[in-house]
Coordinates of C-alpha atoms and ligand atoms in Angstrom, one line a residue:
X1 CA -135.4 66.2 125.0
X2 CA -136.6 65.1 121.5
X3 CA -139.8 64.0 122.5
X4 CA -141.5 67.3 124.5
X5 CA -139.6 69.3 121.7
X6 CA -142.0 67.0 119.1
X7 CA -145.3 67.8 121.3
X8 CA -144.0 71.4 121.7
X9 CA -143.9 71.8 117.7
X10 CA -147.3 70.1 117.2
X11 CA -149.1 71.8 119.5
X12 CA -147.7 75.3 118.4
X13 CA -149.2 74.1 115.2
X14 CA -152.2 73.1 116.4
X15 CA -153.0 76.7 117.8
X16 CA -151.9 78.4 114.6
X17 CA -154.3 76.3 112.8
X18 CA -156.8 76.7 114.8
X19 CA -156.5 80.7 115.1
X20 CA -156.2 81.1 111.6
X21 CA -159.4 79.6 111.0
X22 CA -158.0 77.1 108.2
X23 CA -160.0 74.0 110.1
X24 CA -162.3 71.4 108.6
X25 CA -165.6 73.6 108.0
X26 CA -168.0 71.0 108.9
X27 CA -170.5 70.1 106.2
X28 CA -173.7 71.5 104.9
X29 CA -177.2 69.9 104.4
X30 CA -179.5 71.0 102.3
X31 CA -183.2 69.9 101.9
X32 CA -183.9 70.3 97.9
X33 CA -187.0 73.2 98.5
X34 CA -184.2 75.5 100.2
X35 CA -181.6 74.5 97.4
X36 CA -184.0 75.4 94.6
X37 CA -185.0 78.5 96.2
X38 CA -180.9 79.5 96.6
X39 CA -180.6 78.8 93.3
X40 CA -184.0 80.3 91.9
X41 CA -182.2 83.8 90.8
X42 CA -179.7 82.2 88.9
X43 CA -181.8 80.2 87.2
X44 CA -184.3 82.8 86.1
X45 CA -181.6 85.0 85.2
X46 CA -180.4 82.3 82.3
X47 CA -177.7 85.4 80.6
X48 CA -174.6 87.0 82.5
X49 CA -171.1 88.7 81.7
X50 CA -168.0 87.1 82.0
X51 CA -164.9 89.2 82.5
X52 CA -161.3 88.7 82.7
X53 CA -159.3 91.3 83.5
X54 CA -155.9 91.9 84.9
X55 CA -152.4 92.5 84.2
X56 CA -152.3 90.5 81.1
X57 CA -154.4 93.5 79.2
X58 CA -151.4 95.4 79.0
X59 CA -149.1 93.2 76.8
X60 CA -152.9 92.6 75.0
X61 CA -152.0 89.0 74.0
X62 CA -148.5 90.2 72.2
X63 CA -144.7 88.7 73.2
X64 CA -141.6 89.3 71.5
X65 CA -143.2 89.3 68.0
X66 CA -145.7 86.5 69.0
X67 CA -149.7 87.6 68.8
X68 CA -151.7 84.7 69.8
X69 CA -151.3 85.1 73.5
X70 CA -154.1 85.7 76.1
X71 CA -154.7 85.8 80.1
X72 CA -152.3 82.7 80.0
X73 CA -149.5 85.0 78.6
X74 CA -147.2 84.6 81.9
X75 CA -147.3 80.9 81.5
X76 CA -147.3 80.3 77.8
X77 CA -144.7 83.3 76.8
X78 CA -142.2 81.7 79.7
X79 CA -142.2 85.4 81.2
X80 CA -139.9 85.4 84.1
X81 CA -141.8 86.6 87.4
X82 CA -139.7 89.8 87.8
X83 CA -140.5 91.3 84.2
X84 CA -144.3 90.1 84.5
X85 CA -143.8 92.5 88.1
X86 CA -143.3 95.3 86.0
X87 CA -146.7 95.6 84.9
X88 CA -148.0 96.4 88.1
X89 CA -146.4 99.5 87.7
X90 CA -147.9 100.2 84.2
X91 CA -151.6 99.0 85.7
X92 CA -153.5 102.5 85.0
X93 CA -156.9 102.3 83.6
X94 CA -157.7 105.7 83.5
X95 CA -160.9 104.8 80.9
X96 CA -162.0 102.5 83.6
X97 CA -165.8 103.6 84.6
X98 CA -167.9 100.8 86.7
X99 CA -171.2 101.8 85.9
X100 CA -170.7 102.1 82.2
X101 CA -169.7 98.4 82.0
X102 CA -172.7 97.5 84.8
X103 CA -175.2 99.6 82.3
X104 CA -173.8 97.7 79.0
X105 CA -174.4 94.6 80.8
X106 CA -178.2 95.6 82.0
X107 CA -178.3 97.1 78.5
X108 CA -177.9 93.6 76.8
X109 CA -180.0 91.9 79.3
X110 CA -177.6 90.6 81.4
X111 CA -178.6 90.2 84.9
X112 CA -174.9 89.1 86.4
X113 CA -171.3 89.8 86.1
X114 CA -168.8 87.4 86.7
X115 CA -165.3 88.9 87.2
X116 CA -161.8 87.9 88.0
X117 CA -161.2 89.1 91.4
X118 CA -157.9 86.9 90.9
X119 CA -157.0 85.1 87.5
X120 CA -153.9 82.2 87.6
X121 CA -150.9 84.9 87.7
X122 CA -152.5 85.7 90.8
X123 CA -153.0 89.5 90.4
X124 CA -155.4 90.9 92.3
X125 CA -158.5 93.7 91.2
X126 CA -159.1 94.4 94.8
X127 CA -157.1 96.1 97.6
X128 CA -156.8 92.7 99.4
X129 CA -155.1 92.9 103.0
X130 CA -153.6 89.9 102.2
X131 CA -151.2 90.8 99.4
X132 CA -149.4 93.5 98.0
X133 CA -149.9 91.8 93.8
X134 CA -152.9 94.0 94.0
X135 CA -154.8 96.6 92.4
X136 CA -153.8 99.2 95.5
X137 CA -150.1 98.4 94.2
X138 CA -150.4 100.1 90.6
X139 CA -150.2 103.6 89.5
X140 CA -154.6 103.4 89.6
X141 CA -154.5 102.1 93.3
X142 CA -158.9 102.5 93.4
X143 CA -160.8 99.6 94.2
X144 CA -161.8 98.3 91.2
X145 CA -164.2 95.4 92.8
X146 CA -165.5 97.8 95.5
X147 CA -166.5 100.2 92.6
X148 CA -168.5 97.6 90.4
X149 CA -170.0 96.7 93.7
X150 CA -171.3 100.2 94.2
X151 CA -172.5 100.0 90.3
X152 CA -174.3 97.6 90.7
X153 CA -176.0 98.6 93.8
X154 CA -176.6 101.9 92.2
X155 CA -178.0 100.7 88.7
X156 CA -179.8 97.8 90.7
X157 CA -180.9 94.3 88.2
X158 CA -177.2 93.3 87.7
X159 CA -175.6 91.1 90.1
X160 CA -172.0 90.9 91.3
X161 CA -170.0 88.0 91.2
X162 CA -166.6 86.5 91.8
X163 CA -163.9 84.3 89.7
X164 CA -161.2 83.1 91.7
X165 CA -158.6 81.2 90.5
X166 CA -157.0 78.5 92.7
X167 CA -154.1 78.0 91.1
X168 CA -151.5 80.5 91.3
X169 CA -148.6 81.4 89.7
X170 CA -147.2 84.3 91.8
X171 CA -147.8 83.1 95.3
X172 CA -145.1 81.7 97.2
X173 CA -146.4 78.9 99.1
X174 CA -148.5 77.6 96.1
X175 CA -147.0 74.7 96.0
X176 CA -146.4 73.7 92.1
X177 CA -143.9 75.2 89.9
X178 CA -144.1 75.3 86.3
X179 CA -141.1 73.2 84.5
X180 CA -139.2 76.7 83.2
X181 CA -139.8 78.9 86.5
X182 CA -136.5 79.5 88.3
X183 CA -137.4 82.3 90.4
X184 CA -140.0 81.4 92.8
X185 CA -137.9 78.9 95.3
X186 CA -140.0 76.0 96.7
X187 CA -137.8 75.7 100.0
X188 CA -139.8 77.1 102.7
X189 CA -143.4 77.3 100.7
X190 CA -146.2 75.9 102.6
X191 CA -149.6 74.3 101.1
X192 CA -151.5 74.9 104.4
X193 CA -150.8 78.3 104.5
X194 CA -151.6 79.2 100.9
X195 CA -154.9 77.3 101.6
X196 CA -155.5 79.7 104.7
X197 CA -154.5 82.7 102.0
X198 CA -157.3 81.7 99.4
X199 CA -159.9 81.4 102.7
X200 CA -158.8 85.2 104.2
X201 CA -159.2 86.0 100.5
X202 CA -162.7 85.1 100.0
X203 CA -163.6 86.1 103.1
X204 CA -162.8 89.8 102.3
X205 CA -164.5 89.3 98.8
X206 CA -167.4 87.7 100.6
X207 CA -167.7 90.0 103.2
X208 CA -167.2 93.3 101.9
X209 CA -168.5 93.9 98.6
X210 CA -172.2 93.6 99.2
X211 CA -174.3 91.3 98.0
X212 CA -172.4 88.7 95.9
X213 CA -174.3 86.2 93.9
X214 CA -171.5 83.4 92.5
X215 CA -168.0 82.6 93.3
X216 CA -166.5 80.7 90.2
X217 CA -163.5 79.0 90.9
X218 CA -160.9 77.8 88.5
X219 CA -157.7 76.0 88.1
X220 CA -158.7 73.5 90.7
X221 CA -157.2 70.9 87.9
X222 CA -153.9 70.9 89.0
X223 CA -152.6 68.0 91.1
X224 CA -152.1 70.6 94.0
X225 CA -155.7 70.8 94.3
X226 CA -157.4 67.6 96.2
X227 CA -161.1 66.2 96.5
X228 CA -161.0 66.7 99.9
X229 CA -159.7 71.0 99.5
X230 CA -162.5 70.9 97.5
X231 CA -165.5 70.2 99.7
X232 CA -163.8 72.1 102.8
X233 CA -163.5 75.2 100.6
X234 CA -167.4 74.6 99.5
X235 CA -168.5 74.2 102.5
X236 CA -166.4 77.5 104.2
X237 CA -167.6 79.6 101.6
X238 CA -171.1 78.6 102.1
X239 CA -170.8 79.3 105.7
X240 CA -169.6 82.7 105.1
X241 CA -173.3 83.4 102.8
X242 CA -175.1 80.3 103.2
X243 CA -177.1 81.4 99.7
X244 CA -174.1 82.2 97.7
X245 CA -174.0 79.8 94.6
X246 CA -170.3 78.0 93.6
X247 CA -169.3 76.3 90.9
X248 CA -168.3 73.1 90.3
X249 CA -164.5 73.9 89.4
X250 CA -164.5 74.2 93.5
X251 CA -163.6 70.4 93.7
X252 CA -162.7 67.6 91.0
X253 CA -165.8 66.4 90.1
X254 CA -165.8 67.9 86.5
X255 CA -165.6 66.0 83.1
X256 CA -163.1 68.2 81.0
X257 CA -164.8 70.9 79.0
X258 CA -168.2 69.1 78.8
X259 CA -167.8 70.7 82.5
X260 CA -170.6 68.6 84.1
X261 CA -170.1 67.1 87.6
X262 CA -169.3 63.6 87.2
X263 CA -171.1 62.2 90.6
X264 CA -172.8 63.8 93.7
X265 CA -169.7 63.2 96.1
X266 CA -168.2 65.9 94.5
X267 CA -169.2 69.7 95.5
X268 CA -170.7 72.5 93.8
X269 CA -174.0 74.1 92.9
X270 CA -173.9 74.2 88.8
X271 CA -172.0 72.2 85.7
X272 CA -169.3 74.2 83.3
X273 CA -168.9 73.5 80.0
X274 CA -166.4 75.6 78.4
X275 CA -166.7 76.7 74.9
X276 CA -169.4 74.7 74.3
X277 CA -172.5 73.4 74.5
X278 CA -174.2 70.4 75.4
X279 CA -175.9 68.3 72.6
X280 CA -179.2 67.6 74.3
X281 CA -180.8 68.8 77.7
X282 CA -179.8 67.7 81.0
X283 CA -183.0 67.5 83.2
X284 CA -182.8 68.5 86.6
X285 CA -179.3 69.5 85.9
X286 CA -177.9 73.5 86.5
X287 CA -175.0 74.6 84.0
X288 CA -173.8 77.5 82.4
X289 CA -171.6 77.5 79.4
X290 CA -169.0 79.9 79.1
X291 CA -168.1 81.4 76.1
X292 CA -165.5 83.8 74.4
X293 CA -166.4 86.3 71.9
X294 CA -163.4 86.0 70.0
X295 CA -160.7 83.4 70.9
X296 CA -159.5 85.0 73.7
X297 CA -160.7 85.4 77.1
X298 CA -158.3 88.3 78.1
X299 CA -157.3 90.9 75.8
X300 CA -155.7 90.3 72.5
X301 CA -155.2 93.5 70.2
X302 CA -154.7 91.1 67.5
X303 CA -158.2 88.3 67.6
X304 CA -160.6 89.7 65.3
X305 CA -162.1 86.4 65.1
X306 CA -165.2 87.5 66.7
X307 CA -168.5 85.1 66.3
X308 CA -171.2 87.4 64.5
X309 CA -174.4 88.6 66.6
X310 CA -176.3 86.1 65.4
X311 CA -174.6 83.3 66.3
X312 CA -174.0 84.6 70.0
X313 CA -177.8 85.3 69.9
X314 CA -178.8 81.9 68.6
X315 CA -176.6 80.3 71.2
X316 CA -178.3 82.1 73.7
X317 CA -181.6 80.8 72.5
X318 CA -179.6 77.5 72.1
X319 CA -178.6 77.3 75.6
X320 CA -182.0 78.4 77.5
X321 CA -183.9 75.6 75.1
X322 CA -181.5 72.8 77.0
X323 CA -182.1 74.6 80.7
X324 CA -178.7 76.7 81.1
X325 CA -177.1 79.4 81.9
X326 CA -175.1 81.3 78.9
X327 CA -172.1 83.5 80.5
X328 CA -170.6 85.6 77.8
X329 CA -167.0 87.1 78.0
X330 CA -165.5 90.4 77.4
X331 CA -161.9 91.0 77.3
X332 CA -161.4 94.9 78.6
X333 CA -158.5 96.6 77.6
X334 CA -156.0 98.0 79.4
X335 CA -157.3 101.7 79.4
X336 CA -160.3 99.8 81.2
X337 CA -162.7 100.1 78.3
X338 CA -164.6 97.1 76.5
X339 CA -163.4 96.4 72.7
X340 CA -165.3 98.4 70.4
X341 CA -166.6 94.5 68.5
X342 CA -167.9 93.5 71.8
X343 CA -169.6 96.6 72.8
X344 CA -171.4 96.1 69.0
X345 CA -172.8 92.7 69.9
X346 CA -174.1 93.6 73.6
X347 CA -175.7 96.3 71.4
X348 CA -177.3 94.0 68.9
X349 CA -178.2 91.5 72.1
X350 CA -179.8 93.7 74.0
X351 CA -182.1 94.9 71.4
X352 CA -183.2 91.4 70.7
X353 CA -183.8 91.3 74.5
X354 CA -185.8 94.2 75.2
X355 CA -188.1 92.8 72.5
X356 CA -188.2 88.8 73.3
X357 CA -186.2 88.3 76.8
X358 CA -189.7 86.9 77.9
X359 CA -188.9 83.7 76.2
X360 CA -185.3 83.7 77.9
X361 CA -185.8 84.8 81.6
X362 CA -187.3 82.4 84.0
X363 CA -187.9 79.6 81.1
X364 CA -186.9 75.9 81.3
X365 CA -185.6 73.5 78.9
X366 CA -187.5 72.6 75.9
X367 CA -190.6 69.5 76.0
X368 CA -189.5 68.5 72.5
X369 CA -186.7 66.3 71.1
X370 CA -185.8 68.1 68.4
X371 CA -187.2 71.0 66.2
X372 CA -185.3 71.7 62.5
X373 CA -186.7 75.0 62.3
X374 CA -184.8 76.2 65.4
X375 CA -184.9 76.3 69.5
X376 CA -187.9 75.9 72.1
X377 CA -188.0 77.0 75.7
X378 CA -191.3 77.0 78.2
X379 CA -192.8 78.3 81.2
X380 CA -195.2 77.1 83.3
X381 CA -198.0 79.4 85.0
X382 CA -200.2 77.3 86.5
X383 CA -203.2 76.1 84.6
X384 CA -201.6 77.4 81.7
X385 CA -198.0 76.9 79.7
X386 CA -196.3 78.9 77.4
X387 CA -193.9 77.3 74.6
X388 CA -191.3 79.9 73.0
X389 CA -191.3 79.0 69.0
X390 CA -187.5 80.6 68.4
X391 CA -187.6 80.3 64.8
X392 CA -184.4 80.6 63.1
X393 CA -185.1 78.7 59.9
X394 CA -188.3 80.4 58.5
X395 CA -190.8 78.1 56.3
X396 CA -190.6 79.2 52.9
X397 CA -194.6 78.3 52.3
X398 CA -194.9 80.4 55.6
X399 CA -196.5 77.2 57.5
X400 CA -194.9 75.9 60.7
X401 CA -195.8 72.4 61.4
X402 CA -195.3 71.0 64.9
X403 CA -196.2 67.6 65.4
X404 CA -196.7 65.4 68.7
X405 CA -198.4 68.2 70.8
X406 CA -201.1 66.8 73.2
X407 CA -202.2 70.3 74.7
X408 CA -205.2 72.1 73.6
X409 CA -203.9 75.4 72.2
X410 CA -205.6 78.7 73.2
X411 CA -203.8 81.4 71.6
X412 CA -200.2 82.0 69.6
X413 CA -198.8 85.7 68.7
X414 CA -195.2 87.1 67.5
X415 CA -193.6 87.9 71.0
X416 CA -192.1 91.3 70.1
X417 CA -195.5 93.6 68.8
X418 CA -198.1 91.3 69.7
X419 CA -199.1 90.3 66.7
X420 CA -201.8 87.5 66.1
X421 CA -200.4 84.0 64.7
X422 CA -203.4 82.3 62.9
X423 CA -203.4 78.6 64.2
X424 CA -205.1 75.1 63.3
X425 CA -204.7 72.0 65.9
X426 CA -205.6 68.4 63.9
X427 CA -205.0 65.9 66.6
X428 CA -201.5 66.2 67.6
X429 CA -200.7 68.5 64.7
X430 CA -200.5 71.9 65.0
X431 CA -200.2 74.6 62.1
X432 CA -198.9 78.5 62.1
X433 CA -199.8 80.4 59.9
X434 CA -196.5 82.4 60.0
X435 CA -196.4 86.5 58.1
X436 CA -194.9 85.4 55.1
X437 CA -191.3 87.2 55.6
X438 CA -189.5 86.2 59.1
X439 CA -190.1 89.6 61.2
X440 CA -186.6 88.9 62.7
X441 CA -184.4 87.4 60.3
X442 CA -181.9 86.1 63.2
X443 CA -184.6 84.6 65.7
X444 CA -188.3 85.0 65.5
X445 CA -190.1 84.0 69.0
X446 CA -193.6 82.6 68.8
X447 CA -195.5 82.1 71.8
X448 CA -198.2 79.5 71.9
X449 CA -200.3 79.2 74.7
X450 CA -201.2 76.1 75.8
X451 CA -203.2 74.0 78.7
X452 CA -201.8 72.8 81.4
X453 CA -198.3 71.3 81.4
X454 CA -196.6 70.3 77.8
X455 CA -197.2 67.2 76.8
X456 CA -195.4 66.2 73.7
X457 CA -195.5 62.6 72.7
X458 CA -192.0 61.2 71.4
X459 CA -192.0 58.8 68.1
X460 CA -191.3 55.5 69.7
X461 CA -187.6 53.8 68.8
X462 CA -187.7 50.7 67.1
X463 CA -185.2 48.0 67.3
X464 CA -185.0 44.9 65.7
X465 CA -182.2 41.8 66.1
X466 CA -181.4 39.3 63.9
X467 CA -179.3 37.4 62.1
X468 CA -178.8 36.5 58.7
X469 CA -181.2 33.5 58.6
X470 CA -184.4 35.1 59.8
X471 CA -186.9 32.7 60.9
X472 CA -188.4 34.9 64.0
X473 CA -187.3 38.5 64.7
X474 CA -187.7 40.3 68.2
X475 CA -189.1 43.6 67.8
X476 CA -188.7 45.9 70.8
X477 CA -190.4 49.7 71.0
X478 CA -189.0 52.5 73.5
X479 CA -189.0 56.2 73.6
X480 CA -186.3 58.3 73.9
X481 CA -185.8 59.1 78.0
X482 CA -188.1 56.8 79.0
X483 CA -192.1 55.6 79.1
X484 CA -193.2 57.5 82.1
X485 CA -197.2 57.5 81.4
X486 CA -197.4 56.9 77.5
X487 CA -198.9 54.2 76.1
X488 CA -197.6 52.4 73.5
X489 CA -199.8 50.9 70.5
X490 CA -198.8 49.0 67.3
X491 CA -200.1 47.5 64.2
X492 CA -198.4 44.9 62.1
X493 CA -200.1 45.1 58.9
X494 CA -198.4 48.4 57.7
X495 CA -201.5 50.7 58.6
X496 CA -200.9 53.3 61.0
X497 CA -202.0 52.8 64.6
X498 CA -204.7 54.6 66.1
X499 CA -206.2 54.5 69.7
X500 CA -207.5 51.1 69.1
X501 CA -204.6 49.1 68.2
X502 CA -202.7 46.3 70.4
X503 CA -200.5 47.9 73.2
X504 CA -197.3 47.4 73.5
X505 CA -196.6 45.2 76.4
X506 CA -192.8 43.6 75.5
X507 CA -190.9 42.5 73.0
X508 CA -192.5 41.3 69.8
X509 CA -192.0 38.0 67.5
Ligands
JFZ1 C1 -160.0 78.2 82.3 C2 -158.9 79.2 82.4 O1 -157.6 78.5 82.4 C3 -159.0 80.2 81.3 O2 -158.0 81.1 81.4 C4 -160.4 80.9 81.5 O3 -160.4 81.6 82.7 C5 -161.5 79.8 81.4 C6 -162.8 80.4 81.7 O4 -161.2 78.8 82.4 O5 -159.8 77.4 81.1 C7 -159.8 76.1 81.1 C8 -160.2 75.3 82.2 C9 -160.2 73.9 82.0 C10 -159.9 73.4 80.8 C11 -159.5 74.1 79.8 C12 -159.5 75.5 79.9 N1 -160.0 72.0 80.7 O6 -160.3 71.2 81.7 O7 -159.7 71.4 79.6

């Protein structure tokens, strides 16, 4: 009978689903204290390591004569599934030595690694249970997550953490084909089931390497991927470890490579601009820009284009002065060893760090607007405050004027050596004295101690409408992000106003 055969089939399904484990996740509430301390690590960590790493280091970004492919090779060089297959055979890192990479990473002053426990072809670093496109699979066969794992347990500082990519070119019931595949048959695939393969997935890489601080999901841009898939996968991981951290690529709330979350309906703990970074701070907001060295994020023998130490170093300094995170990628090769260019600059980075990481770690986005000379970044403690002076642009008369500062200053010094900075605070005005030649030519940090909380006062905005016959004209003052306590105060007789002079109270005639 049709109808009992019907109930039969649902039911069967029911059960599977149910057993499996692939069910709604219910939903997680959070008060904003217990947020804030889940996220507290991350945010004083402010520098990690990116790293992708997979299959695609063995072709290193070359394809019948073509040079200018990366970790999108499979997809961009058309390669049919079967010959991309082949390289599991050829997967044989032999160079390949965890702690090495987890000590060049604590060497720069990196204090978490983000690596591609899956990429979009879908190849797998660790021995998964759940698939046989894995590392266990090649000529190398170890563990390659289970060994960083052990690293970083070992070497202690350096956190582990996971990028997995949603989308999947290799799996069978992921159910999007790309227009020029022909061998990877959509008759029989099954959404459901590939969603129950990413869960039993992260549920191994959640479960069994240890202490895992982020997982970073990507590809979630493809129409396969919903809103809803989004929050359930958020919500299961978070169940798993309720203090691991996502990002926002879990769902599709983000704005294209600005990367911020475009509303709160939408899941995830921190924005991810890609390749850049944002033009002003975003208060109260957690990102992390990710970043190439070169213009690759896998391998590619042939990009030399690598950005110099100094700019990685300023960006750095960049980043922190607008509250985020800075996750910087290596490309390993396929021996399992880091390019020689990038092993320079961690180099270079981590000497700058061991010096000045004080005015990186733990440091929030900077009180002022804007600053030509270079990058500020500030830490409370308590009755006092510290501002980080990042100088990049050093004053050719030696003085360093900073204006709009309410705080009484107690002390300023050169962060790496200690050095005293001679100082003089005229009202809001204060003066360095700076050594006449920049100490460090790429970013000098000058700490100035301060009472109590920053207070910086903002030049007011001043707009003015009218049209061409002026016989009145409405003069309106603001400042830039709002009022909160300052009060305004005018003069309209071209002298300057002082303490004395009318408040501002509205619009003027
Ligand atoms: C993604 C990946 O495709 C890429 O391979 C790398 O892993 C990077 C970190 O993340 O790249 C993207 C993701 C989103 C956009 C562009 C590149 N986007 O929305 O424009």
């Amino acid at each position: 009978m049709p109808t009992a055969l019907y109930r039969l089939t649902l039911a069967g399904i029911l059960a599977l689903t149910l057993y499996t484990g692939a069910a709604q996740t219910p939903a997680i509430t959070e008060p904003p204290a217990q947020r804030d301390q889940r996220m507290a690590w991350w945010r004083e960590a402010r520098f990690g390591m990116f790293i992708h790493w997979g299959l695609y280091a063995i072709p290193a970004g070359e394809w019948n004569g073509a040079t200018n492919y990366g970790e999108w090779i499979r997809h961009s060089a058309q390669i049919p599934l079967e010959t991309y297959d082949r390289f599991v055979h050829q997967f044989n890192p032999t160079a390949f030595n965890a702690e090495a990479w987890v000590q060049m990473a604590k060497d720069a002053g990196m204090k978490y690694i983000v690596i591609t426990s899956k990429h979009h072809d879908g190849f797998c670093l660790w021995d998964s249970k759940e698939t046989d496109f894995d590392v266990a699979s090649t000529p190398f066969r170890r563990d390659i997550l289970k060994e960083l794992a052990d690293a970083c347990r070992k070497i202690g500082g350096v956190k582990l953490c996971f990028y997995h990519s949603i989308m999947d070119w290799h799996h069978p019931d992921y159910t999007l084909r790309r227009g020029w595949e022909t061998d990877r048959p959509l008759a029989g695939a099954d959404r459901a089931r590939f969603i129950i393969y990413l869960k039993k997935q992260l549920k191994e890489l959640v479960t069994n390497y240890g202490d895992i601080g982020v997982l970073w999901f990507d590809g979630e841009w493809e129409e396969f991927w919903t809103h809803a898939d989004g929050k359930d996968l958020y919500n299961y991981v978070r169940s798993l470890k309720p203090d691991i951290i996502v990002n926002n690529r879990v769902d599709k709330g983000r704005g294209g490579m600005a990367g911020m979350t475009s509303s709160s309906e939408y899941a995830g703990d921190f924005g991810t601009p890609e390749q850049e970074i944002p033009e002003t701070g975003l208060p109260g907001v957690d990102w992390e820009s990710c970043m190439t060295m070169n213009d690759n994020w896998g391998y590619n023998k042939n990009d030399l284009h690598f950005k110099t130490s100094e700019d990685l170093l300023r960006k750095l300094a960049d980043i922190a002065s607008k509250g985020g995170n800075f996750l910087l990628n290596i490309g390993p090769k396929a021996d399992g060893t880091f390019p020689q260019q990038s092993i320079d600059r961690l180099r270079d980075i981590g000497a700058w760090m061991r010096l000045n990481g004080e005015s990186i770690y733990g440091t929030s986005a900077s009180p002022f607007h804007h600053t030509a000379w270079g990058r500020v970044t500030q830490k409370n403690l308590g009755k006092t405050s510290r501002l980080y002076f990042h100088v990049f642009d050093w004053p050719k008369s030696g003085l360093l004027e900073v204006h709009n500062l309410g705080n009484t200053v107690t002390k300023a010094y050169l962060l790496a050596g200690g050095q005293a900075v001679p100082f003089r605070k005229k009202g809001f005005s204060l003066s360095l004295q700076l050594p006449s030649a920049a100490p460090d030519p790429i970013n000098t940090v000058i700490v100035v101690e301060i009472k109590g909380a920053p207070e910086v006062f903002h030049t007011p905005q001043i707009e003015a409408y009218h049209t061409e016959f002026i016989s009145t004209m409405e003069v309106a003052l603001s400042l830039p992000g709002g009022q909160g306590k300052a009060v305004l105060r005018y003069t309209t007789d071209g002298t300057a106003p002082g303490p004395k002079s009318s408040v501002y109270r509205g619009p003027l005639i």
